[in-house]
mmCIF file of C-alpha atoms in Angstrom:
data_model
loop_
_atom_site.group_PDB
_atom_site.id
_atom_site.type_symbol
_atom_site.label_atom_id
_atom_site.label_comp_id
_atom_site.label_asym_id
_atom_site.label_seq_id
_atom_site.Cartn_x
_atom_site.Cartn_y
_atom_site.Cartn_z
ATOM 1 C CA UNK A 30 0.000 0.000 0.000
ATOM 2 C CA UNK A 31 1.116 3.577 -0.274
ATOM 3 C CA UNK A 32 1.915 5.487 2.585
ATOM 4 C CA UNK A 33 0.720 8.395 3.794
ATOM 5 C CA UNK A 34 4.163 9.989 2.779
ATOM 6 C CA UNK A 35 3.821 9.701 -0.473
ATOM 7 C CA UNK A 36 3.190 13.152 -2.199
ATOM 8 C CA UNK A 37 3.116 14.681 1.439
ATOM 9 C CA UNK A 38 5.182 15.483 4.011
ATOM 10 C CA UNK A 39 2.970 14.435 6.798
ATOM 11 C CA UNK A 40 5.176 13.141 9.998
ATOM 12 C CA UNK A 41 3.288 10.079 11.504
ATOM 13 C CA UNK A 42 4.126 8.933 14.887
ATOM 14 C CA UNK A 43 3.440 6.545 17.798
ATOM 15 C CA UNK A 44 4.369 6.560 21.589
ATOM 16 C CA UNK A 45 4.248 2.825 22.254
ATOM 17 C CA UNK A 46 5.830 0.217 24.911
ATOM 18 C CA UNK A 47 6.137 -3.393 24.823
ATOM 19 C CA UNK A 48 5.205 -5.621 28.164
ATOM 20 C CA UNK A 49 6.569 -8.405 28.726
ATOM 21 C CA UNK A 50 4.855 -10.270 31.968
ATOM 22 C CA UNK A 51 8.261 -11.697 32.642
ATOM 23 C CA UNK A 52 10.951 -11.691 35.571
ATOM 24 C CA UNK A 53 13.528 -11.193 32.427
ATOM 25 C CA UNK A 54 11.436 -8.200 30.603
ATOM 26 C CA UNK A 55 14.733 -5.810 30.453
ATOM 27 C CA UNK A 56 16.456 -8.240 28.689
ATOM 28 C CA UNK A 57 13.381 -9.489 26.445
ATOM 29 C CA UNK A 58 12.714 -5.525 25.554
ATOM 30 C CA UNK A 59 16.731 -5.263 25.505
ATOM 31 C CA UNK A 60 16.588 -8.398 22.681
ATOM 32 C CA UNK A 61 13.496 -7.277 20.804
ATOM 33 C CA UNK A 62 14.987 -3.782 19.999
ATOM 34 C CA UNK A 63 18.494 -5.093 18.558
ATOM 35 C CA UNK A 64 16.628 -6.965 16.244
ATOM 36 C CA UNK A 65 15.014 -3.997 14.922
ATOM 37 C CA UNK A 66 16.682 -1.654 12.478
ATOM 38 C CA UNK A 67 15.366 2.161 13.061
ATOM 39 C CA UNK A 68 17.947 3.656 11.164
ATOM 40 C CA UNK A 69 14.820 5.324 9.034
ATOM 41 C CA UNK A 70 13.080 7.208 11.805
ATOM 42 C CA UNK A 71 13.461 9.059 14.704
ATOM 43 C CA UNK A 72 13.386 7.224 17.915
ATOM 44 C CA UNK A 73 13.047 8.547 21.861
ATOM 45 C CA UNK A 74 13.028 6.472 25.093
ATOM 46 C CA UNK A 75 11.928 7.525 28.509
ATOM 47 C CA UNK A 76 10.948 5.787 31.541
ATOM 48 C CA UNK A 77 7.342 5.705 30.625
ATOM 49 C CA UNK A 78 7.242 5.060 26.615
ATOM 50 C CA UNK A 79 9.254 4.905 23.528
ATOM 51 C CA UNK A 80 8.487 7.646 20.344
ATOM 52 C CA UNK A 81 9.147 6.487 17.056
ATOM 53 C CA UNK A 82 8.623 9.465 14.348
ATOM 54 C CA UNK A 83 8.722 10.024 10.524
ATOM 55 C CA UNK A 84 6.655 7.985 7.030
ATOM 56 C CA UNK A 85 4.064 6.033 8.141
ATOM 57 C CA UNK A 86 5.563 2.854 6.357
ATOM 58 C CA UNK A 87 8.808 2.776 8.565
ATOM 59 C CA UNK A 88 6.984 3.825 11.885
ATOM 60 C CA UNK A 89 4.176 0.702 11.488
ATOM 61 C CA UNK A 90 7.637 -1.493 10.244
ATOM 62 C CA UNK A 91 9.298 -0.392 13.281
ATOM 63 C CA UNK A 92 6.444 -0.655 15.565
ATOM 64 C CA UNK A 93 5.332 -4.087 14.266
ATOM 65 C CA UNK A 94 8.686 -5.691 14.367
ATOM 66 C CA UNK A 95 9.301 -4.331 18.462
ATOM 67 C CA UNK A 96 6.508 -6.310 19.260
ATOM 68 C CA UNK A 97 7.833 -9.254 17.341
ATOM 69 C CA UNK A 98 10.694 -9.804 18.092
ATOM 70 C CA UNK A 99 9.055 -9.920 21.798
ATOM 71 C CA UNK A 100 6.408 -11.568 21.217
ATOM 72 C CA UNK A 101 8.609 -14.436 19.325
ATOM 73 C CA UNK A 102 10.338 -15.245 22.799
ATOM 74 C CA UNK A 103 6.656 -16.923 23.777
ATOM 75 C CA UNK A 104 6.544 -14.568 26.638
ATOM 76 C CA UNK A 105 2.981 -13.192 27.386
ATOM 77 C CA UNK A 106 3.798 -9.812 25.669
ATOM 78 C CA UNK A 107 1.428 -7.037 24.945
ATOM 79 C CA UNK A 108 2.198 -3.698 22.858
ATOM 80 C CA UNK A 109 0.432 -0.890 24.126
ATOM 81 C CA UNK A 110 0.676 2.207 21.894
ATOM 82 C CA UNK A 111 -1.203 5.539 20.547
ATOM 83 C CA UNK A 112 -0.502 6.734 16.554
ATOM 84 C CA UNK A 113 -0.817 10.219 15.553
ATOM 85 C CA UNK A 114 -0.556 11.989 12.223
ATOM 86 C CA UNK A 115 -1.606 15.601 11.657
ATOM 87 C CA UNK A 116 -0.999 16.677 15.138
ATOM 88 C CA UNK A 117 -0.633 20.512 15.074
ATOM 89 C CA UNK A 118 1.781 20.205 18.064
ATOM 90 C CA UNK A 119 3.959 18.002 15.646
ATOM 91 C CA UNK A 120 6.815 19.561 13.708
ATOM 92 C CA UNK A 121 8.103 18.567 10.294
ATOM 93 C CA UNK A 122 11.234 19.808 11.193
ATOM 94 C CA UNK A 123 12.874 16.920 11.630
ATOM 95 C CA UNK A 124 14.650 14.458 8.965
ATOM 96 C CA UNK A 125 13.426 10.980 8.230
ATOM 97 C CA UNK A 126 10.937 12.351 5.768
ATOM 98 C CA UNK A 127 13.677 12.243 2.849
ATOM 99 C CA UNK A 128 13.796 8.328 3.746
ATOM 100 C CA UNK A 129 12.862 5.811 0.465
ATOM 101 C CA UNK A 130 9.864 3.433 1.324
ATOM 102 C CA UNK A 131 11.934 0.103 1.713
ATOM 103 C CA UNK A 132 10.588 -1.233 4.960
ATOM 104 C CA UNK A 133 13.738 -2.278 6.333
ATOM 105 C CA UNK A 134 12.292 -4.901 9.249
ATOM 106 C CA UNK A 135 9.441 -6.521 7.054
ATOM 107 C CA UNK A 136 11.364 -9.251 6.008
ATOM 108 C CA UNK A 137 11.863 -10.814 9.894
ATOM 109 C CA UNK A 138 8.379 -9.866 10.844
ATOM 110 C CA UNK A 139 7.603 -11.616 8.226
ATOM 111 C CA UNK A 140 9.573 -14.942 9.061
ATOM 112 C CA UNK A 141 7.391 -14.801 12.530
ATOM 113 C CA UNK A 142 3.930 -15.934 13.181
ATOM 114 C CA UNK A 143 2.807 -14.850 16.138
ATOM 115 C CA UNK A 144 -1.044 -15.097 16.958
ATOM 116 C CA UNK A 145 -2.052 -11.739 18.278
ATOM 117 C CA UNK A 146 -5.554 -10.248 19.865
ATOM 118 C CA UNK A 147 -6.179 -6.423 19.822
ATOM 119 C CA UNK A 148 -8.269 -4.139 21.038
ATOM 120 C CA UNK A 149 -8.194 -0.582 19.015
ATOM 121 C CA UNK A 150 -9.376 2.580 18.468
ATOM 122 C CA UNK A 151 -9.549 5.298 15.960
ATOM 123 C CA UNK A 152 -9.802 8.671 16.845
ATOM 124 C CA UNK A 153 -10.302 11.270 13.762
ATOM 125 C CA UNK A 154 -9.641 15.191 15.913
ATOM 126 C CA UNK A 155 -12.323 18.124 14.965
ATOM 127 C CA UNK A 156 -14.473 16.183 12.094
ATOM 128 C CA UNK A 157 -18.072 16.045 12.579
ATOM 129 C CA UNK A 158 -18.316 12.561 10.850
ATOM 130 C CA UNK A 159 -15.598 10.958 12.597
ATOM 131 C CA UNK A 160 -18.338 8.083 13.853
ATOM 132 C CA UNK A 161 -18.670 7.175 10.101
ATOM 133 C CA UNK A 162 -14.890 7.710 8.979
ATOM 134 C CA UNK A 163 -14.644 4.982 12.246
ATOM 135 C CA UNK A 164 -17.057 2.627 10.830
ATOM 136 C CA UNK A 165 -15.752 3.004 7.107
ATOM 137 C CA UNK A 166 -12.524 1.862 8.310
ATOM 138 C CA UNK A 167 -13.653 -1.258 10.308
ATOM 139 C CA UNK A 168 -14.848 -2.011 7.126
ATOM 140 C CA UNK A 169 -11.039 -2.418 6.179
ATOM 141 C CA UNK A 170 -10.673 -5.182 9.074
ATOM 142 C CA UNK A 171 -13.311 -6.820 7.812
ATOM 143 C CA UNK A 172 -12.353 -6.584 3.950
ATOM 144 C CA UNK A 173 -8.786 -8.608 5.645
ATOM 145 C CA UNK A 174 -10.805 -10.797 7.932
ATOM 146 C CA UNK A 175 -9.426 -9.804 11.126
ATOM 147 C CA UNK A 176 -12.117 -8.016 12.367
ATOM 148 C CA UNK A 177 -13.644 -10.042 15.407
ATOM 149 C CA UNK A 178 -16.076 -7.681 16.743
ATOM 150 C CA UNK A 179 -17.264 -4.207 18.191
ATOM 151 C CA UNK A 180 -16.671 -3.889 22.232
ATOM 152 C CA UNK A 181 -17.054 -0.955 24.271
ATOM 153 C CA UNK A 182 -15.095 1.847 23.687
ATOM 154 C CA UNK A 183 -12.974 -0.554 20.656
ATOM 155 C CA UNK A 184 -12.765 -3.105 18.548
ATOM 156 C CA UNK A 185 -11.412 -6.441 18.599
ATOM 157 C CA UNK A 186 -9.023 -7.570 16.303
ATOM 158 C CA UNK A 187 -7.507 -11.299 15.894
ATOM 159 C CA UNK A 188 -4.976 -12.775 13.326
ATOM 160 C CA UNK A 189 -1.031 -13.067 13.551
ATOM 161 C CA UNK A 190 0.400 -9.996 13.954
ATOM 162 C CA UNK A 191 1.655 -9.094 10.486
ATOM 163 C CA UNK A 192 -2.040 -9.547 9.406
ATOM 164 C CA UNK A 193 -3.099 -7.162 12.434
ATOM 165 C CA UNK A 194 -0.186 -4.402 11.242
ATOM 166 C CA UNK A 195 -1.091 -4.601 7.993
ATOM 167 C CA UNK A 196 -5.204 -4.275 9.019
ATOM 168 C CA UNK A 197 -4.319 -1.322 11.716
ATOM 169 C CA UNK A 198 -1.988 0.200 9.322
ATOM 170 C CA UNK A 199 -4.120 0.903 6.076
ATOM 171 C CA UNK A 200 -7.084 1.944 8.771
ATOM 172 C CA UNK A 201 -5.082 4.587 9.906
ATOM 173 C CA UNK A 202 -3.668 5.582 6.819
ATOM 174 C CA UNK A 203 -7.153 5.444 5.021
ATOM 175 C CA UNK A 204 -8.725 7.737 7.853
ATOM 176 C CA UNK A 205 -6.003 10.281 7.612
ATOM 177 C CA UNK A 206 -6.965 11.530 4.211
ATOM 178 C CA UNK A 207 -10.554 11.796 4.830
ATOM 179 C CA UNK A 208 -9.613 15.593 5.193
ATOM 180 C CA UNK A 209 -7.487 18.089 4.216
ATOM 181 C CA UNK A 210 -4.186 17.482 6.750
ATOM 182 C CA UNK A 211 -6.382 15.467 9.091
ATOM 183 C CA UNK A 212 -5.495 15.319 12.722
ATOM 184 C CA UNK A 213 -6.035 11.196 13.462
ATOM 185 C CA UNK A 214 -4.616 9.304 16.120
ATOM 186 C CA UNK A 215 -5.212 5.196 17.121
ATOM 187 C CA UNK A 216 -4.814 3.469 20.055
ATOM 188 C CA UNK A 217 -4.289 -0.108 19.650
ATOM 189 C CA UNK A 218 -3.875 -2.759 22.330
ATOM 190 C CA UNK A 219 -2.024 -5.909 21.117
ATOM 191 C CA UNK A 220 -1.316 -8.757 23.616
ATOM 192 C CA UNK A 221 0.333 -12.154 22.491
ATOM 193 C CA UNK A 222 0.680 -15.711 24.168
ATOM 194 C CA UNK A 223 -1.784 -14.751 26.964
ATOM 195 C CA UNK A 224 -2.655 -17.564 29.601
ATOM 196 C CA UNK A 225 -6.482 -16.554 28.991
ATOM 197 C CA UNK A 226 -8.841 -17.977 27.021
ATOM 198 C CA UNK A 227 -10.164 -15.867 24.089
ATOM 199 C CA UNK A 228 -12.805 -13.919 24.045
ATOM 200 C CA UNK A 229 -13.576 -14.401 20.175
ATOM 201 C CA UNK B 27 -14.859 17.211 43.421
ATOM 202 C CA UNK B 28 -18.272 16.736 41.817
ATOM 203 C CA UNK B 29 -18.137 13.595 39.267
ATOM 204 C CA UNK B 30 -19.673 14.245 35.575
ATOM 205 C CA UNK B 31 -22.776 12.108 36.924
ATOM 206 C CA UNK B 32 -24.276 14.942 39.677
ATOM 207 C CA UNK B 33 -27.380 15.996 37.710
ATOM 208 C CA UNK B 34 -26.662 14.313 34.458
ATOM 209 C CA UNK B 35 -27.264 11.007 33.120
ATOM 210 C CA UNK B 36 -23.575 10.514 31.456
ATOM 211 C CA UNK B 37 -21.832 7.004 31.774
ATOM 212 C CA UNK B 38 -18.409 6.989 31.862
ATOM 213 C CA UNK B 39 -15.823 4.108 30.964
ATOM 214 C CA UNK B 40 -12.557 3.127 31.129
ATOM 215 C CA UNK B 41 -11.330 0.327 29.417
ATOM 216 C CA UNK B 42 -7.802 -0.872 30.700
ATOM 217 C CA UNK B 43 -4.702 -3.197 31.706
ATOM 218 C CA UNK B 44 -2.550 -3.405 34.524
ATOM 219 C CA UNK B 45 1.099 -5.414 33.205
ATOM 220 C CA UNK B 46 3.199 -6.352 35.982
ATOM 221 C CA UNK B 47 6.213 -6.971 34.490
ATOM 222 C CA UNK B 48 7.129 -10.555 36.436
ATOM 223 C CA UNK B 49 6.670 -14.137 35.801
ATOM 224 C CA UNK B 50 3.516 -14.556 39.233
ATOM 225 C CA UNK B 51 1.500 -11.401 36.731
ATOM 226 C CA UNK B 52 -1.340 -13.797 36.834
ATOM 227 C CA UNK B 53 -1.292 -14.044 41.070
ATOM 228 C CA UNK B 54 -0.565 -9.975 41.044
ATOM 229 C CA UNK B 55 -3.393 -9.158 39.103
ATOM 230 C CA UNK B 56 -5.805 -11.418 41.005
ATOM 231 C CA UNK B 57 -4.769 -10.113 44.382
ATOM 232 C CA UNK B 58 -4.991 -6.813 43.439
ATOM 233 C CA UNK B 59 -8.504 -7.519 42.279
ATOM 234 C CA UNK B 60 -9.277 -9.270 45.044
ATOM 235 C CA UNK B 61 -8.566 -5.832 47.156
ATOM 236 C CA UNK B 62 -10.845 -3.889 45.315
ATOM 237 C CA UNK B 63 -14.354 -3.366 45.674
ATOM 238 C CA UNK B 64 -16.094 -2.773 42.579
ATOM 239 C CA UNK B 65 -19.577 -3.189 43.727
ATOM 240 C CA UNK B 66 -20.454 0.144 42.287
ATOM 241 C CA UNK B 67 -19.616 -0.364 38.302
ATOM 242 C CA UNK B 68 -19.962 -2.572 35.661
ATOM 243 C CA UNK B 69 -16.999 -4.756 34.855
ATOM 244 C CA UNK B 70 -16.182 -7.094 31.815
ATOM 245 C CA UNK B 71 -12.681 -8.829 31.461
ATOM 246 C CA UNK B 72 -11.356 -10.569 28.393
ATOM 247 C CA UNK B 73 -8.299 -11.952 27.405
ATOM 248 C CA UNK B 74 -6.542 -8.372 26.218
ATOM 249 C CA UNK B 75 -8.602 -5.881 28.357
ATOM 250 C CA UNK B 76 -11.094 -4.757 31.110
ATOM 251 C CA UNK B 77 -13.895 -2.435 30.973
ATOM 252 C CA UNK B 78 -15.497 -0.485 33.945
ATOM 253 C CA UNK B 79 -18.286 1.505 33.353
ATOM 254 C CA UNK B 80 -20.742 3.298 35.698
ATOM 255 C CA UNK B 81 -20.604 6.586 37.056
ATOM 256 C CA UNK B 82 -17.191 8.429 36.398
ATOM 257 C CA UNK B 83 -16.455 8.979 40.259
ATOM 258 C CA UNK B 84 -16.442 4.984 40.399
ATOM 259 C CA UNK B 85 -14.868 3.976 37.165
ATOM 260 C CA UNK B 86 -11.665 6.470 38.445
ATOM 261 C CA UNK B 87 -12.255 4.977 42.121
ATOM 262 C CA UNK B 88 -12.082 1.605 40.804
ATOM 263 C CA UNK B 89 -8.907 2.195 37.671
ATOM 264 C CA UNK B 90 -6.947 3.803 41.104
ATOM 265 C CA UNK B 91 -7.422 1.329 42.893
ATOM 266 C CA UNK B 92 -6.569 -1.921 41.116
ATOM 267 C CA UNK B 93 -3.045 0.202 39.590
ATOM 268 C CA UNK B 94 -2.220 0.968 43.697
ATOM 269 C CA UNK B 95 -2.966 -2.683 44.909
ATOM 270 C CA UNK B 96 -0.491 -4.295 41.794
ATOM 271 C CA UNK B 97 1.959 -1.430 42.123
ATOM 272 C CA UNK B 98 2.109 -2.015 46.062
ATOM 273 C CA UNK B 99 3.516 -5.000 45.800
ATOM 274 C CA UNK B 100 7.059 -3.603 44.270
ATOM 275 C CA UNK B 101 6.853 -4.975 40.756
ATOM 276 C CA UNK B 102 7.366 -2.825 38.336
ATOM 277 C CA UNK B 103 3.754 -1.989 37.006
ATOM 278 C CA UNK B 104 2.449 -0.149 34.395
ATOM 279 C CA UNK B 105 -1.831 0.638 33.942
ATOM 280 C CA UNK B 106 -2.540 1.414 30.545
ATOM 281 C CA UNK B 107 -6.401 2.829 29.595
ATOM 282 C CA UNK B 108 -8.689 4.791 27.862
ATOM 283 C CA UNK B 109 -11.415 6.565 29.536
ATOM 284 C CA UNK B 110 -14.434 7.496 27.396
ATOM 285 C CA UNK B 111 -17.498 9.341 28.512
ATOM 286 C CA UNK B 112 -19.965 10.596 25.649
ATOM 287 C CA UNK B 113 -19.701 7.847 23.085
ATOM 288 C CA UNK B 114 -22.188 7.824 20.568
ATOM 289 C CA UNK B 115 -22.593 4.034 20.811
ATOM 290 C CA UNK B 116 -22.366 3.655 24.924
ATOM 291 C CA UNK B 117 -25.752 3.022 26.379
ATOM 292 C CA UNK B 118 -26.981 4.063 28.804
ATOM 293 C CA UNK B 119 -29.076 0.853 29.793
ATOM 294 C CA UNK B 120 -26.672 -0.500 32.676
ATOM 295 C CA UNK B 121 -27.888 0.344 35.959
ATOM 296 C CA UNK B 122 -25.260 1.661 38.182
ATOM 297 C CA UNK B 123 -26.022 5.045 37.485
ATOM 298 C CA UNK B 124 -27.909 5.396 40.590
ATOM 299 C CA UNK B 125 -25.004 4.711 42.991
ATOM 300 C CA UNK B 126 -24.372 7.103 45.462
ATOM 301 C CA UNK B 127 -21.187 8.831 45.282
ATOM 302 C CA UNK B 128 -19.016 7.507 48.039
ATOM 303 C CA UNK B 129 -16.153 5.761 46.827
ATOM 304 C CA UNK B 130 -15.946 2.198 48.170
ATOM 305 C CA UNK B 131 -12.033 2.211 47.425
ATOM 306 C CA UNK B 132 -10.593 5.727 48.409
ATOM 307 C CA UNK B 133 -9.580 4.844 52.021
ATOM 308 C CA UNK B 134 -7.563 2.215 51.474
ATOM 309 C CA UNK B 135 -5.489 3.740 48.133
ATOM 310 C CA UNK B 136 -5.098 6.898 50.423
ATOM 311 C CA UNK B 137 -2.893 4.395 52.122
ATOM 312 C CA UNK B 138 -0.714 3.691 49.889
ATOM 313 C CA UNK B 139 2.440 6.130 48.722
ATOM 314 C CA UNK B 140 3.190 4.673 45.016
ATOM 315 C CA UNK B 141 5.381 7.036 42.950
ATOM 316 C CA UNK B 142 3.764 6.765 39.109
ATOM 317 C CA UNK B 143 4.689 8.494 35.827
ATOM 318 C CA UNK B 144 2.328 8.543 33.704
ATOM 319 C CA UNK B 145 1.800 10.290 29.926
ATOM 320 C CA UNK B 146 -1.765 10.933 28.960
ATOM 321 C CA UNK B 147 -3.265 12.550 25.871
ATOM 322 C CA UNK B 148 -6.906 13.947 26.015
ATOM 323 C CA UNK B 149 -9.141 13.756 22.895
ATOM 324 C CA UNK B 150 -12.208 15.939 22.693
ATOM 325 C CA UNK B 151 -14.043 14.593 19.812
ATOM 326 C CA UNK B 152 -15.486 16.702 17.058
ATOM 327 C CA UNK B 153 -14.542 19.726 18.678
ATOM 328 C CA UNK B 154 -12.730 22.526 16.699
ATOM 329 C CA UNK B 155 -11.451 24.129 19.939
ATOM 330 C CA UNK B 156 -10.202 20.997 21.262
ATOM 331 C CA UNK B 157 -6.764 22.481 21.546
ATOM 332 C CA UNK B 158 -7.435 24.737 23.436
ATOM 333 C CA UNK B 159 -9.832 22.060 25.792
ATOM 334 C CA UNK B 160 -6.219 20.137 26.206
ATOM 335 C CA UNK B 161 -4.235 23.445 27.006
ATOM 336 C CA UNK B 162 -6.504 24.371 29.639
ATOM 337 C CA UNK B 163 -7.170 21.291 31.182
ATOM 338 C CA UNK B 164 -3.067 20.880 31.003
ATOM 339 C CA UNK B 165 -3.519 24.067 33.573
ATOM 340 C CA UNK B 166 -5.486 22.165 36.013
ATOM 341 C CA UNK B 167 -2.254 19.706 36.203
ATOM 342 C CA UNK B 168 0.235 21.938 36.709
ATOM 343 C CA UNK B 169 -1.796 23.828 39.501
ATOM 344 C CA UNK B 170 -1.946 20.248 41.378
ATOM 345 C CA UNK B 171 1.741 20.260 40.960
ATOM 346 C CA UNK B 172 1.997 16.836 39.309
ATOM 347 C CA UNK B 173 2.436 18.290 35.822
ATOM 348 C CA UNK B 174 6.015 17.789 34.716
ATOM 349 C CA UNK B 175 6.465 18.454 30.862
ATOM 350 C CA UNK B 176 5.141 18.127 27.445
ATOM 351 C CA UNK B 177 6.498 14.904 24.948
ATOM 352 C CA UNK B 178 5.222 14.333 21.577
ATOM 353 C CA UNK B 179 1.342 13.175 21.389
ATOM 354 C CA UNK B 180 0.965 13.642 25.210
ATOM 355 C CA UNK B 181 1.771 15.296 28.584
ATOM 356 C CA UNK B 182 4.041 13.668 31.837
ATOM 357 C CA UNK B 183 2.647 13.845 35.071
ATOM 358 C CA UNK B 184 4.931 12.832 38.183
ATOM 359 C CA UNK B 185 3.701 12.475 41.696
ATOM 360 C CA UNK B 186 2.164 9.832 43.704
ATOM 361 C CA UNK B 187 -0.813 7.555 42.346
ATOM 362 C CA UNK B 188 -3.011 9.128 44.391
ATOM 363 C CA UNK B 189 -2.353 12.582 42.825
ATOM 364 C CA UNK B 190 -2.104 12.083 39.213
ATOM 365 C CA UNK B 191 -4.935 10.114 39.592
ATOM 366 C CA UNK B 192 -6.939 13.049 40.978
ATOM 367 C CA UNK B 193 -5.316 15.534 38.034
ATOM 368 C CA UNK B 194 -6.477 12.987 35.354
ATOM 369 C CA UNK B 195 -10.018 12.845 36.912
ATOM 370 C CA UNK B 196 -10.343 16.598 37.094
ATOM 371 C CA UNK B 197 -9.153 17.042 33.447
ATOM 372 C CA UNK B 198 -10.974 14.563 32.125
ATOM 373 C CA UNK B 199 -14.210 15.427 33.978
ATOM 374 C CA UNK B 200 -13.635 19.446 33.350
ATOM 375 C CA UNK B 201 -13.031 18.657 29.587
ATOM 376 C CA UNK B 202 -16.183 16.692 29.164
ATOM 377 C CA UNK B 203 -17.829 19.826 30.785
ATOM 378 C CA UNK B 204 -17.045 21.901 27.663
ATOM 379 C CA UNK B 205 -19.630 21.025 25.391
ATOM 380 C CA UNK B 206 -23.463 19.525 25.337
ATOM 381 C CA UNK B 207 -23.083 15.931 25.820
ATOM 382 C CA UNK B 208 -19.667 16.212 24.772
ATOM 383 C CA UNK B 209 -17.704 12.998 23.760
ATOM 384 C CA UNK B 210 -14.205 12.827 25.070
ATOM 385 C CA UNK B 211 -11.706 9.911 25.588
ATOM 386 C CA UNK B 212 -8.191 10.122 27.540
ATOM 387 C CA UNK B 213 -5.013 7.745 27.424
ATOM 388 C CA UNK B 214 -3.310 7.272 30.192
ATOM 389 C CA UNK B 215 0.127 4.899 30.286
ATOM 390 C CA UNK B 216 0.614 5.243 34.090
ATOM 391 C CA UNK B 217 4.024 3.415 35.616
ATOM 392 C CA UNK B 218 5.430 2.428 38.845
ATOM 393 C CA UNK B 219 8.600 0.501 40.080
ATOM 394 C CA UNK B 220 10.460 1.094 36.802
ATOM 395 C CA UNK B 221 14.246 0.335 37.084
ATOM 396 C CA UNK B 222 14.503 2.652 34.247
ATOM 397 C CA UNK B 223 16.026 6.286 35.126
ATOM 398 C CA UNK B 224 13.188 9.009 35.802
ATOM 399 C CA UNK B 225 13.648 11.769 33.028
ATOM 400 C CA UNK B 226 11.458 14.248 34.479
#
């Protein structure tokens, strides 16, 4: 699919962490992240979250592949994380947007198949039809066959989780250019090799 | 305070995880559920989430609580939620709106001293002032004194449980205040017990 990059210069971004219900979850997050290659976009870790900014295709590739490379340990691992495009408090100012589209991580997510559940949410800022721009998109999930079903306040997702990137990714994309330089943002729960049954 | 359900009929939600980040997660979560009393609100667990809903003095009573009870045990914890009040496809069919307002969980979490971070973002929905609904309610933080600095796609708070629980309840309450029936959802990634280094 084409980014949201492509013929703009729209910065996408997500703050995002990866759990791992583990004694050894330093060393899990510690593995996950040399895995990954973020040499395309701009990354910042605090105590709380990590920010990865710049195209949308290399911030889902980056995003995807963190929870992975977890996830791939067979840990009970969730990725918790909020995307945003369009935010006025965003600046374009910084590089990353020059970056070709060659996802540099698909090719290991891709070697992985972890079965993931999620729980997400699409928020479209300041448009009166945002409840229909939501529904439009579940549409998407539905076209991929990942959608499970509505639940308060989100929607359930299941698949592996390249399916569930790929499903979450062109949602978001698709609902940013529903307006002119639309302010969107997603939350999306993902949680892999749970103990609980599930709830599909 | 007064909660958004004094003299209207609005249900609020939350819709949330608590990841203890250690291999006994599973006993951790169940003995922190066992502490709390959640008599008062509607609750539905599956395998990626839970969802509280009721009236919004409850729902944050209830969202303290269980965070407190699994971060009091020393494991680094982290709650991560969305609370929703507003949303066009809620219902307002539950009972539990009729509660009184006493919180059945306050005395004991006022017992507990658990240093949290936490980054929220607050998302007033088809709003075009809903800028300026964050910026002020980001006023209300920093006159509690928990408000420590702006990141990209949210705000830090720093402070004990207790209090950036009681900023996030006033913002979020005050910002659904802005607006007939207004429909507003806030993320909140809330941490304790990190090993990580504060960067506040």
């Amino acid at each position: 699919m084409n980014g949201l990059s492509c013929g703009t210069s729209n910065i996408v971004g997500v703050r995002f962490a990866v759990y791992p219900m583990a004694d050894n979850f330093v060393e899990i997050i510690k593995g996950a992240l040399k895995e990954v290659d973020t040499s395309k976009v701009w990354v910042q870790t605090d105590d709380i979250t990590t920010c990865v900014r710049g195209r949308s295709e290399h911030v889902f590739d980056v995003a995807k592949a963190v929870f992975i490379q977890a996830a791939k340990t067979g840990t009970h691992v969730v990725f918790n994380g909020t995307f945003s495009v369009g935010c006025p408090g965003d600046s374009e100012g910084d590089t990353y947007m020059s970056e070709d589209d060659i996802r540099l991580n698909e090719e290991a997510s891709r070697q992985e198949s972890v079965e993931a559940a999620t729980h997400f949410a699409l928020y479209p800022m300041d448009n009166p039809d945002y409840m229909q721009v939501i529904a439009d998109q579940v549409k998407t999930a539905e076209k991929h066959g990942t959608f499970t079903k509505g639940v308060h306040y989100a929607s359930r997702l299941d698949g592996t989780a390249n399916e569930i990137f790929a499903s979450l990714e062109e949602m978001f994309v698709d609902a940013s250019k529903t307006k002119e330089r639309a302010h969107v943002t997603m939350t999306a729960t993902i949680s892999a090799n749970s103990p609980s049954t599930k709830d599909n």
